[in-house]
mmCIF file of C-alpha atoms and ligand atoms in Angstrom:
data_model
loop_
_atom_site.group_PDB
_atom_site.id
_atom_site.type_symbol
_atom_site.label_atom_id
_atom_site.label_comp_id
_atom_site.label_asym_id
_atom_site.label_seq_id
_atom_site.Cartn_x
_atom_site.Cartn_y
_atom_site.Cartn_z
ATOM 1 C CA MET R 938 -13.785 -1.312 11.137
ATOM 2 C CA ALA R 939 -10.889 0.569 9.699
ATOM 3 C CA VAL R 940 -9.040 0.963 6.458
ATOM 4 C CA TYR R 941 -5.316 0.247 6.501
ATOM 5 C CA ASN R 942 -2.580 1.765 4.399
ATOM 6 C CA ILE R 943 -1.358 -0.635 1.756
ATOM 7 C CA VAL R 944 2.364 -1.380 1.744
ATOM 8 C CA GLU R 945 3.959 -0.935 -1.687
ATOM 9 C CA LYS R 946 6.465 -3.088 -3.494
ATOM 10 C CA GLU R 947 9.597 -1.132 -2.513
ATOM 11 C CA ASP R 948 8.994 -2.048 1.138
ATOM 12 C CA GLU R 949 11.209 -4.911 2.356
ATOM 13 C CA LEU R 950 8.401 -6.071 4.618
ATOM 14 C CA LEU R 951 6.667 -7.573 1.584
ATOM 15 C CA ARG R 952 9.697 -9.857 1.172
ATOM 16 C CA GLU R 953 9.408 -11.453 4.605
ATOM 17 C CA ARG R 954 7.863 -14.816 5.324
ATOM 18 C CA SER R 955 4.689 -14.377 7.378
ATOM 19 C CA LYS R 956 4.154 -16.369 10.557
ATOM 20 C CA ASN R 957 1.544 -18.996 11.238
ATOM 21 C CA VAL R 958 -1.427 -17.910 13.333
ATOM 22 C CA PRO R 959 -1.472 -20.306 16.309
ATOM 23 C CA LYS R 960 -4.723 -19.018 17.782
ATOM 24 C CA ILE R 961 -7.629 -17.111 16.260
ATOM 25 C CA THR R 962 -7.944 -14.198 18.641
ATOM 26 C CA THR R 963 -10.312 -11.227 18.416
ATOM 27 C CA ASN R 964 -7.344 -9.282 17.037
ATOM 28 C CA VAL R 965 -7.052 -11.749 14.161
ATOM 29 C CA LEU R 966 -10.801 -11.465 13.472
ATOM 30 C CA LYS R 967 -10.522 -7.688 13.521
ATOM 31 C CA LEU R 968 -7.546 -7.884 11.163
ATOM 32 C CA LEU R 969 -9.598 -9.970 8.699
ATOM 33 C CA ASP R 970 -12.514 -7.505 8.758
ATOM 34 C CA ASN R 971 -10.260 -4.496 8.321
ATOM 35 C CA MET R 972 -8.378 -6.211 5.499
ATOM 36 C CA LEU R 973 -11.660 -6.860 3.680
ATOM 37 C CA GLU R 974 -12.716 -3.251 4.105
ATOM 38 C CA THR R 975 -9.315 -2.088 2.843
ATOM 39 C CA MET R 976 -9.542 -4.430 -0.145
ATOM 40 C CA TYR R 977 -13.059 -3.309 -1.103
ATOM 41 C CA LYS R 978 -12.083 0.343 -0.800
ATOM 42 C CA SER R 979 -9.230 -0.228 -3.258
ATOM 43 C CA ASN R 980 -11.380 -2.336 -5.601
ATOM 44 C CA GLY R 981 -9.124 -5.339 -5.111
ATOM 45 C CA VAL R 982 -10.105 -8.995 -5.335
ATOM 46 C CA GLY R 983 -7.600 -10.224 -2.762
ATOM 47 C CA LEU R 984 -5.361 -8.992 0.026
ATOM 48 C CA ALA R 985 -2.743 -10.652 2.214
ATOM 49 C CA ALA R 986 -1.838 -9.452 5.724
ATOM 50 C CA PRO R 987 1.762 -8.429 4.852
ATOM 51 C CA GLN R 988 0.245 -5.912 2.421
ATOM 52 C CA VAL R 989 -1.132 -4.058 5.420
ATOM 53 C CA GLY R 990 2.113 -4.450 7.352
ATOM 54 C CA VAL R 991 1.146 -7.513 9.385
ATOM 55 C CA LEU R 992 3.338 -10.599 8.995
ATOM 56 C CA LYS R 993 0.646 -13.175 9.721
ATOM 57 C CA ARG R 994 -0.584 -15.961 7.439
ATOM 58 C CA VAL R 995 -3.979 -14.452 6.758
ATOM 59 C CA ILE R 996 -5.660 -13.634 3.423
ATOM 60 C CA VAL R 997 -8.995 -12.280 2.222
ATOM 61 C CA ILE R 998 -10.528 -12.746 -1.220
ATOM 62 C CA ASP R 999 -13.688 -11.679 -2.989
ATOM 63 C CA ILE R 1000 -13.905 -12.389 -6.692
ATOM 64 C CA GLY R 1001 -17.521 -11.292 -6.768
ATOM 65 C CA GLU R 1002 -18.917 -14.338 -5.011
ATOM 66 C CA GLY R 1003 -18.738 -13.013 -1.479
ATOM 67 C CA PRO R 1004 -15.922 -12.611 1.036
ATOM 68 C CA VAL R 1005 -13.535 -15.468 1.795
ATOM 69 C CA LYS R 1006 -11.371 -15.160 4.922
ATOM 70 C CA LEU R 1007 -8.606 -17.716 5.335
ATOM 71 C CA ILE R 1008 -6.151 -18.304 8.148
ATOM 72 C CA ASN R 1009 -2.956 -20.331 7.625
ATOM 73 C CA PRO R 1010 -3.853 -21.191 4.006
ATOM 74 C CA GLU R 1011 -1.686 -23.796 2.370
ATOM 75 C CA ILE R 1012 -1.679 -25.200 -1.161
ATOM 76 C CA VAL R 1013 -1.679 -28.973 -0.756
ATOM 77 C CA ALA R 1014 -2.204 -29.936 -4.414
ATOM 78 C CA SER R 1015 -2.113 -28.237 -7.794
ATOM 79 C CA SER R 1016 -2.517 -29.254 -11.411
ATOM 80 C CA GLY R 1017 -2.624 -27.875 -14.913
ATOM 81 C CA SER R 1018 -1.551 -24.410 -15.951
ATOM 82 C CA GLN R 1019 -3.067 -21.144 -17.107
ATOM 83 C CA LEU R 1020 -1.687 -17.820 -18.227
ATOM 84 C CA GLY R 1021 -3.470 -14.652 -17.200
ATOM 85 C CA ALA R 1022 -3.067 -10.960 -16.489
ATOM 86 C CA GLU R 1023 -2.484 -10.003 -12.858
ATOM 87 C CA GLY R 1024 -2.109 -6.857 -10.877
ATOM 88 C CA CYS R 1025 -1.576 -6.207 -7.181
ATOM 89 C CA LEU R 1026 -2.653 -3.481 -4.786
ATOM 90 C CA SER R 1027 0.997 -3.294 -3.670
ATOM 91 C CA CYS R 1028 2.158 -2.691 -7.261
ATOM 92 C CA PRO R 1029 -0.142 0.108 -8.389
ATOM 93 C CA GLY R 1030 -0.267 0.708 -12.138
ATOM 94 C CA LEU R 1031 1.471 -2.545 -13.078
ATOM 95 C CA ILE R 1032 0.004 -5.509 -14.864
ATOM 96 C CA GLY R 1033 1.728 -8.689 -15.984
ATOM 97 C CA GLU R 1034 1.147 -12.097 -17.500
ATOM 98 C CA VAL R 1035 1.677 -14.848 -14.943
ATOM 99 C CA LYS R 1036 1.654 -18.597 -15.395
ATOM 100 C CA ARG R 1037 -0.234 -20.316 -12.585
ATOM 101 C CA ALA R 1038 -1.662 -23.721 -11.803
ATOM 102 C CA LYS R 1039 -5.149 -24.162 -13.256
ATOM 103 C CA ARG R 1040 -6.458 -25.942 -10.181
ATOM 104 C CA VAL R 1041 -5.380 -25.845 -6.561
ATOM 105 C CA THR R 1042 -6.472 -27.512 -3.368
ATOM 106 C CA VAL R 1043 -6.043 -25.211 -0.378
ATOM 107 C CA LYS R 1044 -6.299 -26.173 3.254
ATOM 108 C CA ALA R 1045 -6.954 -23.384 5.734
ATOM 109 C CA GLN R 1046 -8.804 -22.419 8.878
ATOM 110 C CA LEU R 1047 -11.963 -20.344 8.814
ATOM 111 C CA PRO R 1048 -12.538 -17.485 11.289
ATOM 112 C CA ASN R 1049 -14.621 -19.860 13.457
ATOM 113 C CA GLY R 1050 -11.610 -22.151 13.764
ATOM 114 C CA GLU R 1051 -12.980 -24.836 11.460
ATOM 115 C CA GLU R 1052 -10.585 -26.511 9.050
ATOM 116 C CA THR R 1053 -11.609 -26.171 5.432
ATOM 117 C CA THR R 1054 -10.466 -27.617 2.130
ATOM 118 C CA ILE R 1055 -11.100 -25.525 -0.960
ATOM 119 C CA GLU R 1056 -11.011 -26.923 -4.478
ATOM 120 C CA ALA R 1057 -10.496 -23.934 -6.751
ATOM 121 C CA GLU R 1058 -9.944 -23.500 -10.447
ATOM 122 C CA ASP R 1059 -9.463 -20.769 -13.027
ATOM 123 C CA TYR R 1060 -9.587 -17.229 -11.637
ATOM 124 C CA PHE R 1061 -10.269 -18.202 -8.019
ATOM 125 C CA ALA R 1062 -7.235 -20.502 -8.177
ATOM 126 C CA VAL R 1063 -5.115 -17.624 -9.527
ATOM 127 C CA VAL R 1064 -6.126 -15.288 -6.717
ATOM 128 C CA LEU R 1065 -5.467 -17.946 -4.069
ATOM 129 C CA GLN R 1066 -1.984 -18.581 -5.489
ATOM 130 C CA HIS R 1067 -1.262 -14.847 -5.729
ATOM 131 C CA GLU R 1068 -2.318 -14.162 -2.122
ATOM 132 C CA ILE R 1069 -0.566 -17.208 -0.657
ATOM 133 C CA ASP R 1070 2.610 -16.124 -2.504
ATOM 134 C CA HIS R 1071 2.445 -12.856 -0.534
ATOM 135 C CA LEU R 1072 2.729 -14.877 2.694
ATOM 136 C CA ASP R 1073 6.063 -16.195 1.448
ATOM 137 C CA GLY R 1074 7.367 -12.802 0.339
ATOM 138 C CA ILE R 1075 6.684 -13.391 -3.348
ATOM 139 C CA LEU R 1076 5.119 -10.752 -5.611
ATOM 140 C CA PHE R 1077 3.513 -11.375 -9.013
ATOM 141 C CA ILE R 1078 6.186 -9.182 -10.632
ATOM 142 C CA ASP R 1079 8.729 -11.881 -9.669
ATOM 143 C CA LYS R 1080 6.862 -14.381 -11.830
ATOM 144 C CA ALA R 1081 5.380 -12.232 -14.578
ATOM 145 C CA LYS R 1082 6.652 -12.585 -18.120
ATOM 146 C CA ARG R 1083 5.777 -9.152 -19.431
ATOM 147 C CA ILE R 1084 5.135 -6.320 -17.032
ATOM 148 C CA GLN R 1085 3.373 -3.271 -18.391
ATOM 149 C CA ALA R 1086 2.242 0.012 -16.990
ATOM 150 C CA GLN R 1087 -1.537 0.120 -16.972
HETATM 151 NI NI1 NI P 2042 -0.939 -8.846 -4.509
#
């Protein structure tokens, strides 16, 4: 495994729309593992492929309940709202209040190719929304009400 450099917010690459992954190759599996290692090393709870310079629709999350690796994740339903503090490994030192859906339903593929449907709420729902935003070139600072230096 390897640790990647994390792309920071000034980089235009973070503003691109990432591409669907048509086939789960060994390269994609390696990408997922390296992204997790990179995320853990930086004490993050989520990481999206564009943050390591790869424009593929791939995210990893671990909110303390074990690693989640998702390919082509898509929010298919959302409800409610919640306001919470967010940060981002691509925006070091910044924290902001972001309004998000309270619950989301996400469809995605797992590394073994299986389709999965995740019903998430509260913090897990926030992290899913934050990471999937990255795949569309959106950063939390675009949505945050108050942004503060940490
Ligand atoms: Ni982020």
